[in-house]
């Protein structure tokens, strides 16, 4: 009865999947997976009060993930909340591409790992110590995740490609707190620790010590053109700097593509997510740069342009 009532409230508020969200909130209050909701006992009076309060907040378009405190991403449950961009399901496609590319480079042809030390001024185990990072073997692929936010892409790659050395870069202090929390949680769970670096991805000297060494560079930058109207959950709750990329949405992508060309080793690969209106613009930027080849546009499950990949050209003498 409570869930049915919640479905009506959420539907009236314009929530796209009111039943699914009503059930997810009920499962959260009961502390059970959604798939076991039918087997759980009903909501006790205090739980019902809490449930109704959460439904009321969701009806104001507060993000579901802020209410539950977590966001699912591939095989991860990430802590999220105010100050960090909530990872979207479509970004799992870019992360999956990155995992595949890192696996292809595992065991040969990759970079030498950091030997367990925080060589970039970040921390392999958030909190300022790299003591938990076991040395990586030579040939481990070096993967860099720019605009890391909650750490979704970086932590997915680290979990699914434990041979990789993964570096996550984020500039926002609020987002860094969530990134470090998630990285610490995943390291405690046994995943390969990631190196967390506080830096602006548009800095021309970004990760200077890694120039020519990166095997896979991934980026989900702010890319929404400023004039685009976004849903209330995004407008009121996602950080503005993590959503909008200037008038045409490319203000961050342009410097990232330029810097990536210096960070990538010859033959290294780049994957960057972008707005669905950028299906021609981002490939054109990569082609015009002249340092990339094998430029390819990738579409999401709805058939919209979602991310573009490219390979760093080999020096002319090596071709």
GROMACS .gro file of C-alpha atoms in nm:
model
  319
    1UNK     CA    1   0.000   0.000   0.000
    2UNK     CA    2   0.279   0.245   0.093
    3UNK     CA    3   0.470   0.168  -0.226
    4UNK     CA    4   0.159   0.206  -0.441
    5UNK     CA    5   0.093   0.544  -0.280
    6UNK     CA    6   0.456   0.645  -0.339
    7UNK     CA    7   0.428   0.549  -0.705
    8UNK     CA    8   0.135   0.787  -0.746
    9UNK     CA    9   0.321   1.070  -0.569
   10UNK     CA   10   0.634   1.024  -0.777
   11UNK     CA   11   0.444   0.992  -1.103
   12UNK     CA   12   0.261   1.317  -1.029
   13UNK     CA   13   0.599   1.483  -0.968
   14UNK     CA   14   0.719   1.384  -1.314
   15UNK     CA   15   0.962   1.107  -1.214
   16UNK     CA   16   1.034   0.893  -1.520
   17UNK     CA   17   1.034   0.554  -1.345
   18UNK     CA   18   0.810   0.603  -1.040
   19UNK     CA   19   0.759   0.235  -0.955
   20UNK     CA   20   1.125   0.148  -0.975
   21UNK     CA   21   1.219   0.446  -0.758
   22UNK     CA   22   0.942   0.381  -0.506
   23UNK     CA   23   1.067   0.025  -0.471
   24UNK     CA   24   1.431   0.134  -0.444
   25UNK     CA   25   1.344   0.374  -0.163
   26UNK     CA   26   1.146   0.104   0.018
   27UNK     CA   27   1.437  -0.138  -0.018
   28UNK     CA   28   1.672   0.129   0.116
   29UNK     CA   29   1.457   0.187   0.425
   30UNK     CA   30   1.424  -0.187   0.486
   31UNK     CA   31   1.794  -0.252   0.422
   32UNK     CA   32   1.734  -0.519   0.159
   33UNK     CA   33   1.811  -0.544  -0.215
   34UNK     CA   34   1.525  -0.438  -0.438
   35UNK     CA   35   1.502  -0.793  -0.574
   36UNK     CA   36   1.415  -0.921  -0.227
   37UNK     CA   37   1.160  -0.653  -0.148
   38UNK     CA   38   0.865  -0.889  -0.199
   39UNK     CA   39   1.010  -1.127   0.061
   40UNK     CA   40   1.073  -0.858   0.323
   41UNK     CA   41   0.845  -0.778   0.612
   42UNK     CA   42   0.629  -0.470   0.574
   43UNK     CA   43   0.738  -0.128   0.687
   44UNK     CA   44   0.718  -0.075   1.061
   45UNK     CA   45   0.556   0.253   1.173
   46UNK     CA   46   0.890   0.433   1.217
   47UNK     CA   47   1.010   0.297   0.883
   48UNK     CA   48   0.692   0.412   0.716
   49UNK     CA   49   0.746   0.764   0.847
   50UNK     CA   50   1.101   0.761   0.713
   51UNK     CA   51   0.984   0.619   0.380
   52UNK     CA   52   0.714   0.881   0.335
   53UNK     CA   53   0.966   1.155   0.414
   54UNK     CA   54   1.207   1.022   0.150
   55UNK     CA   55   0.930   0.998  -0.108
   56UNK     CA   56   0.829   1.357  -0.034
   57UNK     CA   57   1.188   1.471  -0.085
   58UNK     CA   58   1.215   1.277  -0.411
   59UNK     CA   59   0.893   1.443  -0.528
   60UNK     CA   60   1.076   1.777  -0.501
   61UNK     CA   61   1.328   1.626  -0.750
   62UNK     CA   62   1.607   1.572  -0.501
   63UNK     CA   63   1.820   1.300  -0.666
   64UNK     CA   64   1.740   0.944  -0.567
   65UNK     CA   65   2.112   0.881  -0.514
   66UNK     CA   66   2.131   1.164  -0.259
   67UNK     CA   67   1.846   1.005  -0.066
   68UNK     CA   68   2.002   0.660  -0.058
   69UNK     CA   69   2.361   0.790  -0.037
   70UNK     CA   70   2.482   0.558  -0.312
   71UNK     CA   71   2.499   0.530  -0.689
   72UNK     CA   72   2.538   0.202  -0.878
   73UNK     CA   73   2.807   0.202  -1.147
   74UNK     CA   74   2.901  -0.120  -1.326
   75UNK     CA   75   2.997  -0.356  -1.037
   76UNK     CA   76   3.036  -0.076  -0.782
   77UNK     CA   77   2.823   0.099  -0.523
   78UNK     CA   78   2.968   0.447  -0.482
   79UNK     CA   79   2.902   0.697  -0.206
   80UNK     CA   80   2.760   1.020  -0.346
   81UNK     CA   81   2.590   1.330  -0.217
   82UNK     CA   82   2.595   1.710  -0.236
   83UNK     CA   83   2.907   1.844  -0.408
   84UNK     CA   84   2.974   1.561  -0.650
   85UNK     CA   85   2.827   1.472  -0.988
   86UNK     CA   86   2.611   1.159  -0.972
   87UNK     CA   87   2.752   0.908  -1.223
   88UNK     CA   88   2.514   0.818  -1.506
   89UNK     CA   89   2.452   0.473  -1.657
   90UNK     CA   90   2.562   0.590  -2.002
   91UNK     CA   91   2.911   0.658  -1.867
   92UNK     CA   92   2.943   0.285  -1.797
   93UNK     CA   93   2.998   0.246  -2.173
   94UNK     CA   94   3.311   0.464  -2.165
   95UNK     CA   95   3.433   0.287  -1.851
   96UNK     CA   96   3.379  -0.051  -2.017
   97UNK     CA   97   3.576   0.061  -2.321
   98UNK     CA   98   3.854   0.173  -2.089
   99UNK     CA   99   3.855  -0.161  -1.907
  100UNK     CA  100   3.884  -0.344  -2.239
  101UNK     CA  101   4.172  -0.122  -2.350
  102UNK     CA  102   4.355  -0.161  -2.020
  103UNK     CA  103   4.318  -0.539  -2.035
  104UNK     CA  104   4.460  -0.544  -2.387
  105UNK     CA  105   4.768  -0.368  -2.253
  106UNK     CA  106   4.809  -0.578  -1.939
  107UNK     CA  107   5.116  -0.797  -1.922
  108UNK     CA  108   5.314  -0.627  -2.192
  109UNK     CA  109   5.378  -0.295  -2.357
  110UNK     CA  110   5.239  -0.091  -2.070
  111UNK     CA  111   5.401   0.150  -1.833
  112UNK     CA  112   5.613   0.067  -1.534
  113UNK     CA  113   5.407   0.111  -1.218
  114UNK     CA  114   5.483   0.349  -0.933
  115UNK     CA  115   5.628   0.085  -0.701
  116UNK     CA  116   5.364   0.167  -0.445
  117UNK     CA  117   5.464   0.531  -0.392
  118UNK     CA  118   5.252   0.842  -0.439
  119UNK     CA  119   5.478   0.983  -0.708
  120UNK     CA  120   5.225   1.238  -0.830
  121UNK     CA  121   5.162   1.416  -0.504
  122UNK     CA  122   4.830   1.238  -0.455
  123UNK     CA  123   4.771   0.923  -0.257
  124UNK     CA  124   4.726   0.566  -0.366
  125UNK     CA  125   4.522   0.513  -0.052
  126UNK     CA  126   4.333   0.839   0.015
  127UNK     CA  127   4.433   1.010   0.334
  128UNK     CA  128   4.790   1.095   0.236
  129UNK     CA  129   4.962   0.757   0.250
  130UNK     CA  130   5.048   0.518  -0.027
  131UNK     CA  131   5.139   0.243   0.214
  132UNK     CA  132   4.855   0.021   0.097
  133UNK     CA  133   4.962   0.016  -0.268
  134UNK     CA  134   5.153  -0.298  -0.355
  135UNK     CA  135   5.422  -0.255  -0.622
  136UNK     CA  136   5.307  -0.315  -0.978
  137UNK     CA  137   5.499  -0.527  -1.222
  138UNK     CA  138   5.669  -0.373  -1.521
  139UNK     CA  139   5.429  -0.376  -1.814
  140UNK     CA  140   5.128  -0.274  -1.607
  141UNK     CA  141   4.910  -0.035  -1.809
  142UNK     CA  142   4.891   0.324  -1.687
  143UNK     CA  143   4.533   0.452  -1.694
  144UNK     CA  144   4.442   0.815  -1.623
  145UNK     CA  145   4.088   0.930  -1.545
  146UNK     CA  146   4.041   1.307  -1.580
  147UNK     CA  147   3.747   1.491  -1.418
  148UNK     CA  148   3.710   1.187  -1.195
  149UNK     CA  149   3.431   1.321  -0.969
  150UNK     CA  150   3.312   1.035  -0.748
  151UNK     CA  151   3.581   0.812  -0.899
  152UNK     CA  152   3.335   0.600  -1.095
  153UNK     CA  153   3.549   0.540  -1.405
  154UNK     CA  154   3.883   0.513  -1.223
  155UNK     CA  155   3.751   0.273  -0.961
  156UNK     CA  156   3.573   0.058  -1.218
  157UNK     CA  157   3.896   0.022  -1.415
  158UNK     CA  158   4.096  -0.052  -1.099
  159UNK     CA  159   3.847  -0.318  -0.990
  160UNK     CA  160   3.815  -0.486  -1.327
  161UNK     CA  161   4.180  -0.456  -1.432
  162UNK     CA  162   4.381  -0.515  -1.112
  163UNK     CA  163   4.709  -0.515  -1.307
  164UNK     CA  164   4.661  -0.148  -1.398
  165UNK     CA  165   4.805   0.158  -1.229
  166UNK     CA  166   4.512   0.402  -1.221
  167UNK     CA  167   4.541   0.777  -1.161
  168UNK     CA  168   4.226   0.978  -1.084
  169UNK     CA  169   4.236   1.358  -1.128
  170UNK     CA  170   3.981   1.599  -0.982
  171UNK     CA  171   4.001   1.968  -0.887
  172UNK     CA  172   3.683   2.032  -0.683
  173UNK     CA  173   3.750   2.004  -0.305
  174UNK     CA  174   3.395   1.878  -0.248
  175UNK     CA  175   3.421   1.613  -0.519
  176UNK     CA  176   3.770   1.515  -0.399
  177UNK     CA  177   3.624   1.429  -0.059
  178UNK     CA  178   3.382   1.184  -0.221
  179UNK     CA  179   3.653   1.049  -0.451
  180UNK     CA  180   3.890   0.984  -0.162
  181UNK     CA  181   3.613   0.821   0.040
  182UNK     CA  182   3.519   0.588  -0.245
  183UNK     CA  183   3.881   0.508  -0.323
  184UNK     CA  184   3.948   0.422   0.040
  185UNK     CA  185   3.636   0.204   0.056
  186UNK     CA  186   3.735   0.013  -0.257
  187UNK     CA  187   4.094  -0.032  -0.140
  188UNK     CA  188   3.964  -0.166   0.192
  189UNK     CA  189   3.745  -0.409  -0.004
  190UNK     CA  190   4.054  -0.543  -0.180
  191UNK     CA  191   4.053  -0.354  -0.511
  192UNK     CA  192   4.373  -0.213  -0.654
  193UNK     CA  193   4.428   0.127  -0.486
  194UNK     CA  194   4.416   0.427  -0.717
  195UNK     CA  195   4.636   0.735  -0.714
  196UNK     CA  196   4.428   1.046  -0.637
  197UNK     CA  197   4.556   1.378  -0.770
  198UNK     CA  198   4.405   1.718  -0.695
  199UNK     CA  199   4.452   1.919  -1.014
  200UNK     CA  200   4.275   2.119  -1.285
  201UNK     CA  201   4.257   1.918  -1.608
  202UNK     CA  202   4.290   2.237  -1.813
  203UNK     CA  203   4.633   2.309  -1.659
  204UNK     CA  204   4.889   2.299  -1.946
  205UNK     CA  205   5.137   2.124  -1.715
  206UNK     CA  206   4.893   1.861  -1.586
  207UNK     CA  207   5.071   1.540  -1.476
  208UNK     CA  208   5.398   1.660  -1.622
  209UNK     CA  209   5.586   1.358  -1.489
  210UNK     CA  210   5.367   1.124  -1.695
  211UNK     CA  211   5.419   1.279  -2.039
  212UNK     CA  212   5.453   1.009  -2.302
  213UNK     CA  213   5.377   0.731  -2.055
  214UNK     CA  214   4.996   0.698  -2.040
  215UNK     CA  215   4.843   0.392  -2.206
  216UNK     CA  216   4.473   0.475  -2.162
  217UNK     CA  217   4.332   0.820  -2.090
  218UNK     CA  218   3.962   0.853  -2.006
  219UNK     CA  219   3.760   1.164  -1.938
  220UNK     CA  220   3.397   1.244  -1.859
  221UNK     CA  221   3.424   1.625  -1.849
  222UNK     CA  222   3.161   1.893  -1.803
  223UNK     CA  223   3.019   1.917  -2.155
  224UNK     CA  224   2.663   2.046  -2.155
  225UNK     CA  225   2.632   2.371  -2.356
  226UNK     CA  226   2.537   2.657  -2.123
  227UNK     CA  227   2.205   2.733  -2.291
  228UNK     CA  228   2.073   2.377  -2.259
  229UNK     CA  229   1.795   2.327  -2.006
  230UNK     CA  230   1.875   2.036  -1.773
  231UNK     CA  231   1.644   1.834  -1.543
  232UNK     CA  232   1.572   1.971  -1.193
  233UNK     CA  233   1.789   1.701  -1.034
  234UNK     CA  234   2.086   1.832  -1.232
  235UNK     CA  235   2.010   2.204  -1.216
  236UNK     CA  236   1.960   2.215  -0.841
  237UNK     CA  237   2.191   1.940  -0.717
  238UNK     CA  238   2.477   1.847  -0.951
  239UNK     CA  239   2.769   2.092  -0.927
  240UNK     CA  240   2.748   2.350  -1.205
  241UNK     CA  241   3.119   2.312  -1.283
  242UNK     CA  242   3.070   1.939  -1.338
  243UNK     CA  243   2.783   1.985  -1.583
  244UNK     CA  244   2.836   2.285  -1.811
  245UNK     CA  245   3.127   2.322  -2.052
  246UNK     CA  246   3.087   2.679  -2.171
  247UNK     CA  247   2.876   2.821  -2.451
  248UNK     CA  248   2.930   2.526  -2.687
  249UNK     CA  249   3.008   2.265  -2.421
  250UNK     CA  250   3.367   2.220  -2.540
  251UNK     CA  251   3.558   2.454  -2.306
  252UNK     CA  252   3.709   2.165  -2.108
  253UNK     CA  253   3.724   1.912  -2.391
  254UNK     CA  254   3.950   2.130  -2.607
  255UNK     CA  255   4.239   2.157  -2.355
  256UNK     CA  256   4.193   1.793  -2.249
  257UNK     CA  257   4.244   1.672  -2.606
  258UNK     CA  258   4.555   1.888  -2.639
  259UNK     CA  259   4.704   1.774  -2.309
  260UNK     CA  260   4.615   1.410  -2.373
  261UNK     CA  261   4.826   1.411  -2.689
  262UNK     CA  262   5.132   1.488  -2.472
  263UNK     CA  263   5.046   1.246  -2.194
  264UNK     CA  264   4.973   0.946  -2.415
  265UNK     CA  265   5.251   0.718  -2.529
  266UNK     CA  266   5.260   0.653  -2.906
  267UNK     CA  267   4.982   0.400  -2.964
  268UNK     CA  268   4.808   0.498  -2.639
  269UNK     CA  269   4.435   0.557  -2.655
  270UNK     CA  270   4.192   0.826  -2.550
  271UNK     CA  271   3.822   0.806  -2.470
  272UNK     CA  272   3.618   1.118  -2.393
  273UNK     CA  273   3.246   1.142  -2.320
  274UNK     CA  274   3.057   1.434  -2.473
  275UNK     CA  275   2.714   1.580  -2.533
  276UNK     CA  276   2.493   1.411  -2.789
  277UNK     CA  277   2.521   1.726  -3.001
  278UNK     CA  278   2.900   1.678  -3.022
  279UNK     CA  279   2.894   1.366  -3.239
  280UNK     CA  280   3.068   1.553  -3.520
  281UNK     CA  281   3.247   1.826  -3.324
  282UNK     CA  282   3.470   1.610  -3.102
  283UNK     CA  283   3.588   1.377  -3.382
  284UNK     CA  284   3.659   1.689  -3.588
  285UNK     CA  285   3.872   1.837  -3.307
  286UNK     CA  286   4.071   1.515  -3.284
  287UNK     CA  287   4.122   1.496  -3.658
  288UNK     CA  288   4.229   1.859  -3.675
  289UNK     CA  289   4.483   1.813  -3.397
  290UNK     CA  290   4.693   1.593  -3.624
  291UNK     CA  291   4.839   1.379  -3.345
  292UNK     CA  292   4.556   1.126  -3.337
  293UNK     CA  293   4.439   0.848  -3.564
  294UNK     CA  294   4.165   0.581  -3.560
  295UNK     CA  295   3.911   0.839  -3.445
  296UNK     CA  296   3.579   0.668  -3.376
  297UNK     CA  297   3.243   0.789  -3.251
  298UNK     CA  298   3.051   0.561  -3.011
  299UNK     CA  299   2.677   0.573  -2.948
  300UNK     CA  300   2.482   0.491  -2.633
  301UNK     CA  301   2.202   0.236  -2.604
  302UNK     CA  302   1.954   0.497  -2.726
  303UNK     CA  303   2.159   0.550  -3.042
  304UNK     CA  304   2.286   0.897  -2.943
  305UNK     CA  305   2.650   1.002  -2.986
  306UNK     CA  306   2.802   0.950  -2.641
  307UNK     CA  307   3.182   0.926  -2.650
  308UNK     CA  308   3.468   0.942  -2.896
  309UNK     CA  309   3.790   0.741  -2.897
  310UNK     CA  310   4.121   0.787  -3.075
  311UNK     CA  311   4.476   0.652  -3.079
  312UNK     CA  312   4.795   0.859  -3.040
  313UNK     CA  313   4.987   0.845  -3.366
  314UNK     CA  314   5.320   0.671  -3.380
  315UNK     CA  315   5.617   0.891  -3.471
  316UNK     CA  316   5.663   0.917  -3.848
  317UNK     CA  317   5.989   0.718  -3.831
  318UNK     CA  318   5.810   0.426  -3.665
  319UNK     CA  319   5.531   0.400  -3.922
   0.00000   0.00000   0.00000
